[in-house]
PDB file of C-alpha atoms in Angstrom:
ATOM      1  CA  MET E   1       6.995 -19.344   9.711  1.00 59.00           C
ATOM      2  CA  LYS E   2       9.771 -16.735   9.521  1.00 78.00           C
ATOM      3  CA  CYS E   3      10.059 -17.098   5.740  1.00 80.00           C
ATOM      4  CA  PHE E   4       6.307 -16.612   5.372  1.00 84.00           C
ATOM      5  CA  LEU E   5       6.446 -13.602   7.681  1.00 83.00           C
ATOM      6  CA  ILE E   6       9.277 -12.049   5.669  1.00 82.00           C
ATOM      7  CA  VAL E   7       7.287 -12.448   2.434  1.00 83.00           C
ATOM      8  CA  PHE E   8       4.147 -11.099   4.103  1.00 85.00           C
ATOM      9  CA  LEU E   9       5.910  -8.056   5.548  1.00 85.00           C
ATOM     10  CA  GLY E  10       7.627  -7.445   2.219  1.00 85.00           C
ATOM     11  CA  MET E  11       4.254  -7.389   0.464  1.00 85.00           C
ATOM     12  CA  LEU E  12       2.942  -4.904   3.012  1.00 84.00           C
ATOM     13  CA  ALA E  13       6.000  -2.695   2.643  1.00 82.00           C
ATOM     14  CA  ALA E  14       5.787  -2.772  -1.167  1.00 85.00           C
ATOM     15  CA  MET E  15       2.105  -1.891  -1.413  1.00 82.00           C
ATOM     16  CA  ALA E  16       2.388   1.906  -1.243  1.00 81.00           C
ATOM     17  CA  PRO E  17       5.486   2.220  -3.487  1.00 82.00           C
ATOM     18  CA  LEU E  18       3.831  -0.027  -6.068  1.00 84.00           C
ATOM     19  CA  SER E  19       0.637   2.003  -6.000  1.00 83.00           C
ATOM     20  CA  THR E  20       2.618   5.183  -6.521  1.00 85.00           C
ATOM     21  CA  ASP E  21       4.641   4.072  -9.524  1.00 87.00           C
ATOM     22  CA  MET E  22       2.775   1.288 -11.285  1.00 89.00           C
ATOM     23  CA  TYR E  23       0.524   3.576 -13.275  1.00 88.00           C
ATOM     24  CA  LEU E  24       3.292   5.957 -14.431  1.00 91.00           C
ATOM     25  CA  PRO E  25       3.328   4.456 -17.948  1.00 92.00           C
ATOM     26  CA  ALA E  26      -0.413   5.185 -18.171  1.00 91.00           C
ATOM     27  CA  LEU E  27      -0.194   8.904 -17.350  1.00 92.00           C
ATOM     28  CA  PRO E  28      -0.507  10.045 -21.009  1.00 92.00           C
ATOM     29  CA  GLU E  29      -3.553   7.817 -21.541  1.00 92.00           C
ATOM     30  CA  PHE E  30      -4.927   8.896 -18.173  1.00 92.00           C
ATOM     31  CA  SER E  31      -4.650  12.615 -18.996  1.00 93.00           C
ATOM     32  CA  ASN E  32      -6.313  12.030 -22.367  1.00 93.00           C
ATOM     33  CA  ASP E  33      -9.222  10.140 -20.811  1.00 92.00           C
ATOM     34  CA  PHE E  34      -9.853  12.877 -18.235  1.00 93.00           C
ATOM     35  CA  HIS E  35      -9.057  15.709 -20.709  1.00 93.00           C
ATOM     36  CA  ILE E  36      -6.594  17.256 -18.257  1.00 94.00           C
ATOM     37  CA  SER E  37      -3.118  18.724 -18.470  1.00 93.00           C
ATOM     38  CA  ALA E  38      -0.012  16.708 -17.716  1.00 91.00           C
ATOM     39  CA  SER E  39       0.569  18.729 -14.554  1.00 93.00           C
ATOM     40  CA  LEU E  40      -2.883  17.857 -13.210  1.00 94.00           C
ATOM     41  CA  ALA E  41      -2.247  14.196 -14.031  1.00 93.00           C
ATOM     42  CA  GLN E  42       1.003  14.429 -12.071  1.00 93.00           C
ATOM     43  CA  LEU E  43      -0.942  15.868  -9.145  1.00 95.00           C
ATOM     44  CA  THR E  44      -2.377  12.377  -8.659  1.00 94.00           C
ATOM     45  CA  LEU E  45       1.134  11.262  -7.696  1.00 93.00           C
ATOM     46  CA  THR E  46       1.482  14.191  -5.327  1.00 95.00           C
ATOM     47  CA  MET E  47      -1.815  13.337  -3.650  1.00 96.00           C
ATOM     48  CA  THR E  48      -0.632   9.776  -3.100  1.00 94.00           C
ATOM     49  CA  LEU E  49       2.653  10.948  -1.596  1.00 93.00           C
ATOM     50  CA  ILE E  50       0.846  13.388   0.705  1.00 96.00           C
ATOM     51  CA  GLY E  51      -1.455  10.550   1.737  1.00 96.00           C
ATOM     52  CA  MET E  52       1.503   8.280   2.432  1.00 94.00           C
ATOM     53  CA  ALA E  53       3.098  10.946   4.626  1.00 95.00           C
ATOM     54  CA  VAL E  54      -0.109  11.498   6.592  1.00 96.00           C
ATOM     55  CA  GLY E  55      -0.768   7.754   6.808  1.00 95.00           C
ATOM     56  CA  GLN E  56       2.639   7.050   8.292  1.00 93.00           C
ATOM     57  CA  ILE E  57       2.103   9.736  10.908  1.00 95.00           C
ATOM     58  CA  LEU E  58      -1.313   8.273  11.784  1.00 94.00           C
ATOM     59  CA  GLY E  59      -0.551   4.581  11.325  1.00 92.00           C
ATOM     60  CA  GLY E  60       2.159   4.260  13.937  1.00 91.00           C
ATOM     61  CA  PRO E  61       0.260   5.659  16.914  1.00 93.00           C
ATOM     62  CA  VAL E  62      -2.982   3.963  15.862  1.00 93.00           C
ATOM     63  CA  SER E  63      -1.304   0.547  15.641  1.00 92.00           C
ATOM     64  CA  ASP E  64       0.484   1.154  18.945  1.00 91.00           C
ATOM     65  CA  TYR E  65      -2.798   1.980  20.652  1.00 92.00           C
ATOM     66  CA  LEU E  66      -5.153  -0.541  18.994  1.00 91.00           C
ATOM     67  CA  GLY E  67      -2.738  -3.344  18.132  1.00 90.00           C
ATOM     68  CA  ARG E  68      -1.539  -4.428  14.714  1.00 91.00           C
ATOM     69  CA  ARG E  69      -4.372  -6.552  13.382  1.00 90.00           C
ATOM     70  CA  ASN E  70      -7.379  -4.220  13.214  1.00 92.00           C
ATOM     71  CA  PRO E  71      -5.591  -1.140  11.821  1.00 94.00           C
ATOM     72  CA  LEU E  72      -3.849  -3.367   9.275  1.00 92.00           C
ATOM     73  CA  LEU E  73      -7.095  -4.990   8.150  1.00 92.00           C
ATOM     74  CA  LEU E  74      -8.822  -1.617   7.995  1.00 94.00           C
ATOM     75  CA  GLY E  75      -5.946  -0.116   6.011  1.00 93.00           C
ATOM     76  CA  MET E  76      -5.994  -2.980   3.509  1.00 91.00           C
ATOM     77  CA  ALA E  77      -9.780  -2.791   3.132  1.00 93.00           C
ATOM     78  CA  VAL E  78      -9.701   0.977   2.579  1.00 95.00           C
ATOM     79  CA  PHE E  79      -6.805   0.621   0.128  1.00 93.00           C
ATOM     80  CA  THR E  80      -8.761  -2.010  -1.807  1.00 92.00           C
ATOM     81  CA  ALA E  81     -11.934   0.072  -1.887  1.00 94.00           C
ATOM     82  CA  ALA E  82     -10.075   3.231  -2.942  1.00 94.00           C
ATOM     83  CA  SER E  83      -8.272   1.309  -5.693  1.00 92.00           C
ATOM     84  CA  VAL E  84     -11.457  -0.142  -7.135  1.00 93.00           C
ATOM     85  CA  LEU E  85     -13.177   3.242  -6.944  1.00 94.00           C
ATOM     86  CA  CYS E  86     -10.190   4.839  -8.719  1.00 93.00           C
ATOM     87  CA  SER E  87     -10.669   2.377 -11.551  1.00 91.00           C
ATOM     88  CA  ILE E  88     -14.307   3.358 -12.101  1.00 92.00           C
ATOM     89  CA  THR E  89     -14.437   7.075 -11.294  1.00 92.00           C
ATOM     90  CA  SER E  90     -15.017   9.598 -14.061  1.00 90.00           C
ATOM     91  CA  SER E  91     -14.212  12.758 -12.074  1.00 93.00           C
ATOM     92  CA  ILE E  92     -10.646  13.976 -11.708  1.00 95.00           C
ATOM     93  CA  HIS E  93     -11.504  15.615  -8.385  1.00 96.00           C
ATOM     94  CA  MET E  94     -12.915  12.353  -7.029  1.00 97.00           C
ATOM     95  CA  PHE E  95      -9.853  10.555  -8.379  1.00 96.00           C
ATOM     96  CA  LEU E  96      -7.526  12.966  -6.553  1.00 96.00           C
ATOM     97  CA  GLY E  97      -9.401  12.421  -3.298  1.00 97.00           C
ATOM     98  CA  LEU E  98      -9.319   8.659  -3.758  1.00 96.00           C
ATOM     99  CA  ARG E  99      -5.570   8.754  -4.418  1.00 95.00           C
ATOM    100  CA  LEU E 100      -5.113  10.668  -1.164  1.00 96.00           C
ATOM    101  CA  ILE E 101      -7.139   8.030   0.684  1.00 96.00           C
ATOM    102  CA  GLN E 102      -5.239   5.266  -1.093  1.00 94.00           C
ATOM    103  CA  GLY E 103      -1.931   6.790   0.038  1.00 94.00           C
ATOM    104  CA  ILE E 104      -3.090   7.061   3.647  1.00 95.00           C
ATOM    105  CA  ALA E 105      -4.322   3.463   3.700  1.00 94.00           C
ATOM    106  CA  GLY E 106      -1.228   2.152   1.901  1.00 91.00           C
ATOM    107  CA  ALA E 107       1.051   3.819   4.432  1.00 93.00           C
ATOM    108  CA  PHE E 108      -0.523   1.723   7.173  1.00 92.00           C
ATOM    109  CA  GLY E 109       1.065  -1.305   5.477  1.00 89.00           C
ATOM    110  CA  ILE E 110       4.500   0.313   5.528  1.00 89.00           C
ATOM    111  CA  VAL E 111       4.332   1.364   9.168  1.00 92.00           C
ATOM    112  CA  ILE E 112       2.673  -1.771  10.517  1.00 92.00           C
ATOM    113  CA  SER E 113       5.037  -4.093   8.620  1.00 88.00           C
ATOM    114  CA  ARG E 114       7.939  -2.479  10.448  1.00 87.00           C
ATOM    115  CA  ALA E 115       6.089  -2.632  13.756  1.00 90.00           C
ATOM    116  CA  ILE E 116       5.348  -6.334  13.281  1.00 89.00           C
ATOM    117  CA  ALA E 117       9.024  -6.955  12.501  1.00 87.00           C
ATOM    118  CA  ARG E 118       9.909  -5.185  15.738  1.00 88.00           C
ATOM    119  CA  ASP E 119       7.304  -7.242  17.621  1.00 89.00           C
ATOM    120  CA  VAL E 120       8.571 -10.638  16.482  1.00 87.00           C
ATOM    121  CA  ALA E 121      12.329 -10.091  16.260  1.00 85.00           C
ATOM    122  CA  SER E 122      15.169  -8.366  18.030  1.00 87.00           C
ATOM    123  CA  GLY E 123      18.891  -7.951  17.654  1.00 89.00           C
ATOM    124  CA  PRO E 124      20.491  -9.321  14.466  1.00 89.00           C
ATOM    125  CA  GLU E 125      17.247 -10.960  13.369  1.00 87.00           C
ATOM    126  CA  LEU E 126      15.471  -7.584  13.490  1.00 87.00           C
ATOM    127  CA  LEU E 127      18.253  -6.029  11.441  1.00 89.00           C
ATOM    128  CA  GLN E 128      17.757  -8.793   8.861  1.00 85.00           C
ATOM    129  CA  PHE E 129      14.002  -8.100   8.746  1.00 81.00           C
ATOM    130  CA  TYR E 130      14.600  -4.379   8.316  1.00 86.00           C
ATOM    131  CA  SER E 131      17.215  -4.875   5.617  1.00 88.00           C
ATOM    132  CA  ILE E 132      14.814  -7.052   3.636  1.00 84.00           C
ATOM    133  CA  LEU E 133      12.027  -4.494   4.049  1.00 83.00           C
ATOM    134  CA  MET E 134      14.353  -1.719   2.870  1.00 85.00           C
ATOM    135  CA  MET E 135      15.385  -3.822  -0.113  1.00 86.00           C
ATOM    136  CA  VAL E 136      11.721  -4.279  -1.044  1.00 83.00           C
ATOM    137  CA  ASN E 137      11.127  -0.539  -0.604  1.00 81.00           C
ATOM    138  CA  GLY E 138      14.021   0.093  -2.963  1.00 86.00           C
ATOM    139  CA  LEU E 139      13.059  -2.475  -5.593  1.00 88.00           C
ATOM    140  CA  ALA E 140       9.312  -1.790  -5.708  1.00 87.00           C
ATOM    141  CA  PRO E 141       9.592   1.679  -7.301  1.00 87.00           C
ATOM    142  CA  ILE E 142      12.006   0.282  -9.885  1.00 91.00           C
ATOM    143  CA  ALA E 143       9.841  -2.695 -10.820  1.00 91.00           C
ATOM    144  CA  ALA E 144       6.474  -0.933 -10.607  1.00 90.00           C
ATOM    145  CA  PRO E 145       6.588   0.997 -13.927  1.00 92.00           C
ATOM    146  CA  VAL E 146       7.727  -2.158 -15.731  1.00 92.00           C
ATOM    147  CA  ILE E 147       4.852  -4.140 -14.208  1.00 91.00           C
ATOM    148  CA  GLY E 148       2.447  -1.306 -15.046  1.00 90.00           C
ATOM    149  CA  GLY E 149       3.693  -1.220 -18.636  1.00 91.00           C
ATOM    150  CA  GLN E 150       3.092  -4.951 -18.992  1.00 92.00           C
ATOM    151  CA  ILE E 151      -0.418  -4.628 -17.568  1.00 90.00           C
ATOM    152  CA  LEU E 152      -1.080  -1.827 -20.072  1.00 90.00           C
ATOM    153  CA  ARG E 153      -0.389  -4.266 -22.904  1.00 92.00           C
ATOM    154  CA  PHE E 154      -3.650  -5.992 -21.974  1.00 92.00           C
ATOM    155  CA  THR E 155      -5.811  -3.261 -20.469  1.00 90.00           C
ATOM    156  CA  SER E 156      -6.102   0.487 -19.880  1.00 89.00           C
ATOM    157  CA  TRP E 157      -5.124   2.513 -16.824  1.00 89.00           C
ATOM    158  CA  HIS E 158      -8.402   1.361 -15.263  1.00 88.00           C
ATOM    159  CA  GLY E 159      -7.012  -2.177 -15.177  1.00 88.00           C
ATOM    160  CA  ILE E 160      -3.975  -1.102 -13.159  1.00 87.00           C
ATOM    161  CA  PHE E 161      -6.162   0.289 -10.384  1.00 87.00           C
ATOM    162  CA  PHE E 162      -8.463  -2.698 -10.555  1.00 85.00           C
ATOM    163  CA  ARG E 163      -5.356  -4.869 -10.153  1.00 79.00           C
ATOM    164  CA  TYR E 164      -4.438  -2.966  -6.973  1.00 75.00           C
ATOM    165  CA  GLY E 165      -7.849  -3.820  -5.580  1.00 74.00           C
ATOM    166  CA  CYS E 166      -7.794  -7.477  -6.616  1.00 74.00           C
ATOM    167  CA  GLY E 167      -4.231  -8.018  -5.428  1.00 61.00           C
ATOM    168  CA  ARG E 168      -4.864  -6.493  -2.020  1.00 44.00           C
ATOM    169  CA  ARG E 169      -8.103  -8.412  -1.565  1.00 40.00           C
ATOM    170  CA  SER E 170      -6.143 -11.659  -1.778  1.00 39.00           C
ATOM    171  CA  ASP E 171      -3.858 -10.431   1.042  1.00 42.00           C
ATOM    172  CA  VAL E 172      -6.639  -9.827   3.574  1.00 38.00           C
ATOM    173  CA  PRO E 173      -7.055 -13.479   4.677  1.00 35.00           C
ATOM    174  CA  VAL E 174      -3.275 -13.701   4.981  1.00 36.00           C
ATOM    175  CA  ASN E 175      -3.276 -10.582   7.137  1.00 37.00           C
ATOM    176  CA  HIS E 176      -5.932 -12.125   9.349  1.00 36.00           C
ATOM    177  CA  GLY E 177      -3.939 -15.318   9.747  1.00 39.00           C
ATOM    178  CA  VAL E 178      -0.597 -13.726  10.564  1.00 41.00           C
ATOM    179  CA  SER E 179      -1.786 -10.871  12.715  1.00 41.00           C
ATOM    180  CA  GLY E 180      -4.509 -12.810  14.473  1.00 43.00           C
ATOM    181  CA  ASN E 181      -2.614 -16.002  15.300  1.00 42.00           C
ATOM    182  CA  THR E 182       0.934 -14.921  15.981  1.00 42.00           C
ATOM    183  CA  SER E 183       2.217 -15.897  19.402  1.00 40.00           C
ATOM    184  CA  ALA E 184       4.720 -13.032  19.506  1.00 39.00           C
ATOM    185  CA  THR E 185       4.317 -10.428  22.192  1.00 45.00           C
ATOM    186  CA  GLU E 186       3.554  -7.045  20.702  1.00 50.00           C
ATOM    187  CA  THR E 187       5.597  -4.054  21.746  1.00 48.00           C
ATOM    188  CA  TYR E 188       2.844  -1.465  21.801  1.00 49.00           C
ATOM    189  CA  ILE E 189       1.630   0.074  25.024  1.00 41.00           C
ATOM    190  CA  ARG E 190      -2.060  -0.122  25.943  1.00 41.00           C
ATOM    191  CA  TYR E 191      -3.452   3.070  27.444  1.00 36.00           C
TER     192      TYR E 191
END
């Protein structure tokens, strides 16, 4: 169970960094498709980072108040929807808004993965969980452009965002199983 939980929490922690960096190799193609400048294309990264900052501020208190499961499922569903909509939108302004939403929803995975680790472990075991999560957070931005470049060999930038949506959709039943059936006592306070 602990090995599965480590993998699960690592996937949650990697979601937002992967979504930030995986489409970097597609930025030139992206700016050509939207007929925008390189600086406006780079603003899509900024919107995601702003969303991740806001999402981490919101995600912690929301998961403390409502529990881990529902905010996590909602965050994954919103991330999936925003990713799929990013892949089909034809407006740069809509795309920027969707990237902001995607960043907010993706940050819920980062925050809640750490909260779940705190709920199920303590002491040296918690330090091990956190070190693995930090390793994933460090490796995801390095691997993401390489993964994105390989995806671009077979599809356009649209395919990268569609992949975000398809990959996250496969995580939702896993989220339901881990968050819904864990016997660990959560550390959040009910008001």
